[in-house]
Coordinates of C-alpha atoms in Angstrom, one line a residue:
X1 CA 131.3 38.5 75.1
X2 CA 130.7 35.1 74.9
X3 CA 128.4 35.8 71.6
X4 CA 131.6 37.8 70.2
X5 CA 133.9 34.5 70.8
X6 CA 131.3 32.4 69.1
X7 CA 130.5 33.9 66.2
X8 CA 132.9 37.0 65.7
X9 CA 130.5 39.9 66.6
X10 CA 128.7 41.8 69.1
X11 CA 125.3 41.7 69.5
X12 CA 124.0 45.3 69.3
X13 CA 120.2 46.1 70.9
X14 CA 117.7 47.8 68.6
X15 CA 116.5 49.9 71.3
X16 CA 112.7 51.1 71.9
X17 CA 111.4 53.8 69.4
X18 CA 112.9 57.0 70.4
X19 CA 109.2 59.5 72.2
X20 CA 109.0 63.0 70.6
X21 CA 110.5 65.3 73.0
X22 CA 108.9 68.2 72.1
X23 CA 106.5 69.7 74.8
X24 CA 103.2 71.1 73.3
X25 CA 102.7 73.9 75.3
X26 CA 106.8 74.7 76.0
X27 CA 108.2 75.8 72.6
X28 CA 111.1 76.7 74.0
X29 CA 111.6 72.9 75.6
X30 CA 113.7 71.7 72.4
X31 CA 114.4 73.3 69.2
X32 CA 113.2 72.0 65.8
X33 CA 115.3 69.0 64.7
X34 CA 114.7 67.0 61.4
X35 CA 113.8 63.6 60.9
X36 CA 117.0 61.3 60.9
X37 CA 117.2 59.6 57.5
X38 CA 117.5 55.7 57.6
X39 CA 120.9 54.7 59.5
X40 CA 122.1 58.3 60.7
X41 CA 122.8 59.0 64.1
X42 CA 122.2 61.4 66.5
X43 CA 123.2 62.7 70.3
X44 CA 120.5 65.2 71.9
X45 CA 121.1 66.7 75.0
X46 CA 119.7 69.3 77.3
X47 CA 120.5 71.3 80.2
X48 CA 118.0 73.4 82.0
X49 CA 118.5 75.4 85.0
X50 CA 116.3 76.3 86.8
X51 CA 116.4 79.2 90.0
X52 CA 115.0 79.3 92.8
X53 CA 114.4 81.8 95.7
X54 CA 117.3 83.5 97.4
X55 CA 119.2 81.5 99.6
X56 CA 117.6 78.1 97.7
X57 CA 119.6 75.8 96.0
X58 CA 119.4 75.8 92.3
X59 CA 117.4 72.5 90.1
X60 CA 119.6 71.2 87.1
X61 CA 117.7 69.2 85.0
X62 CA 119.2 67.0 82.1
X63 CA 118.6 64.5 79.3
X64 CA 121.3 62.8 77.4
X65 CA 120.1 60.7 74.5
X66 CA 121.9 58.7 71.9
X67 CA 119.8 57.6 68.9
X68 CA 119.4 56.5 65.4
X69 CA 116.8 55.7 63.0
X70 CA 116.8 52.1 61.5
X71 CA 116.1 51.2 58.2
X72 CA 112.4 51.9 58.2
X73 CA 113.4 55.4 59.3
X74 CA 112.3 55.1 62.7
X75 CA 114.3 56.9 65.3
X76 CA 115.5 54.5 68.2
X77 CA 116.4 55.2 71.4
X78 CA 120.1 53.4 72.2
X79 CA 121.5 55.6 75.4
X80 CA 119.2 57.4 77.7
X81 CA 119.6 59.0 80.6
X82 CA 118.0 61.8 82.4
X83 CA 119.6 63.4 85.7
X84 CA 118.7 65.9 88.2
X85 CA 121.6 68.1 90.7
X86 CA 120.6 70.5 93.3
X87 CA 123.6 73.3 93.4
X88 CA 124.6 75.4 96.3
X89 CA 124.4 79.1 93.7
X90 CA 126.9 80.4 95.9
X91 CA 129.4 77.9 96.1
X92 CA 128.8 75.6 93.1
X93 CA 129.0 72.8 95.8
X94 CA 126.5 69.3 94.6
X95 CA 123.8 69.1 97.2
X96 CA 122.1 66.6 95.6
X97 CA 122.0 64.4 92.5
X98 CA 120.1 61.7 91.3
X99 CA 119.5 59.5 87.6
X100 CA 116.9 57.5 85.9
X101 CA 118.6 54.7 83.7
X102 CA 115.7 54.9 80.3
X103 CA 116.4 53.1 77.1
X104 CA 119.7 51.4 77.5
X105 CA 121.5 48.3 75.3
X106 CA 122.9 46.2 78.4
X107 CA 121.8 44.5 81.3
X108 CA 124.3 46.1 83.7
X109 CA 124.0 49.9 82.6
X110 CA 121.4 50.7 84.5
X111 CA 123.5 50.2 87.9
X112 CA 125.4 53.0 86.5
X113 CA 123.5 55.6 88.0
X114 CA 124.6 54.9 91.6
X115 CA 127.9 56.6 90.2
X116 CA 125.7 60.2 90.3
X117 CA 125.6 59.8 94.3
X118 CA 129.7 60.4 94.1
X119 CA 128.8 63.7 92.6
X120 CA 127.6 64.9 96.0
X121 CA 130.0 67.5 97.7
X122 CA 131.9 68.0 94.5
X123 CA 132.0 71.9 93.0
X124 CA 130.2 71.4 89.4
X125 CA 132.8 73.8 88.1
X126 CA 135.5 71.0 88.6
X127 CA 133.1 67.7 87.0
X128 CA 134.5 67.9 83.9
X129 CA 137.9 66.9 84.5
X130 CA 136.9 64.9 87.9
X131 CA 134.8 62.4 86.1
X132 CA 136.7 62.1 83.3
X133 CA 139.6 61.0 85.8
X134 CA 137.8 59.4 88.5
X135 CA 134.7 58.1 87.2
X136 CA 136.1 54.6 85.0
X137 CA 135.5 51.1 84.9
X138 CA 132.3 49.2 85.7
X139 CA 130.9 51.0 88.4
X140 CA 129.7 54.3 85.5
X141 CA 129.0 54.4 82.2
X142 CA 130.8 56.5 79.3
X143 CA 127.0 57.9 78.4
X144 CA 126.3 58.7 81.8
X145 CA 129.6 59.9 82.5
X146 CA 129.1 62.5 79.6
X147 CA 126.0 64.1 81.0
X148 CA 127.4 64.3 84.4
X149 CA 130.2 66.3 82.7
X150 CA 127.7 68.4 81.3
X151 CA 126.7 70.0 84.8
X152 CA 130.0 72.3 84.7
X153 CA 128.2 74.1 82.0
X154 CA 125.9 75.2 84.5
X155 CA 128.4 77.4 86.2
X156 CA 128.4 79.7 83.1
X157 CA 123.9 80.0 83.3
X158 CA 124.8 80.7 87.6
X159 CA 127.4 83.1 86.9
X160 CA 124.7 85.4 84.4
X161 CA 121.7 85.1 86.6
X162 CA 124.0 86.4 89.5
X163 CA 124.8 89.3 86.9
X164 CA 128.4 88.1 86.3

C-alpha cells in the first residue's frame, strides 16, 4: 500500500512460469487447452474424486490456478493453490482438509491455507454459501476461498457413484 500512496499504483508480481499440467501417462488428467496469446488470461481448475473402499472416506483432490501469459507469450503462474478433503460418502461431513500455498503474488497469502482447517466438520454440500459468508477478511483468500467452494461439486460425483 505504501507503493500505491507513493506513486499511484500497485505493484503487481510476474509470477513463476506457469509447469504443463498435463500427465504423460493420464490423458484423462486435463483436457487439451491452447496456448494463451500474449496478455490473455486464464483460470484452470480441477476436481477429482476419488473412492475408496466401503465404509472409507472418500479423497478430493484439487488445483485452482490463475494465470496469464506475458508479452513473450509465456504462461505465468499468479494464483495457485492445490487442496485435498477427506469426505464421510455417507454423510458429506469434512474429515479432513488440508492446502499447499504454490505460486502466489503476496507475502501474506500463503497463511491463507490455515482457513482450510475450518472446513473440518462442515457437510461439503453447504461450502458454497458457508464460505462465501463466513470465510472473509485476512485470515483466507478470495482464490482459495473459490476452490474450497468448489468441494460442494463433489456431492453431485458422490451422489452417481452411490447410483443416485
Amino acid at each position: 500500500l505504501s507503493l500505491l500512496e507513493e506513486n499511484g499504483s500497485l505493484p503487481h508480481s510476474l509470477g513463476p512460469p506457469a509447469p504443463e499440467l498435463t500427465v504423460p501417462d493420464d490423458p484423462l488428467a486435463w483436457h487439451e487447452r491452447p496456448a494463451l496469446p500474449a496478455r490473455a488470461t486464464r483460470r484452470t481448475r480441477r476436481l477429482d474424486v476419488v473412492p475408496a473402499g466401503p465404509g472409507e472416506p472418500v479423497r478430493l483432490d484439487v488445483h485452482f490456478r490463475d494465470s496469464y501469459a506475458d508479452l513473450e507469450g509465456i504462461e505465468r503462474s499468479l494464483h495457485e493453490y492445490t487442496l485435498t478433503a477427506d469426505l464421510d460418502p455417507g454423510t458429506g461431513t469434512v474429515l479432513a482438509a488440508a492446502a499447499v500455498p504454490r505460486a502466489l503474488p503476496w507475502t501474506e497469502c500463503p497463511q491463507a491455507v490455515g482457513s482450510v482447517d475450518r472446513l473440518v466438520g462442515l457437510d461439503v454440500r453447504e461450502l458454497s454459501g458457508l464460505v462465501r459468508r463466513d470465510f472473509t477478511g485476512i485470515t483466507t483468500c478470495t482464490h482459495l476461498n473459490d476452490t474450497m467452494r468448489s468441494l460442494a461439486d463433489a456431492w453431485a460425483v458422490l451422489a452417481v457413484l452411490n447410483g443416485g
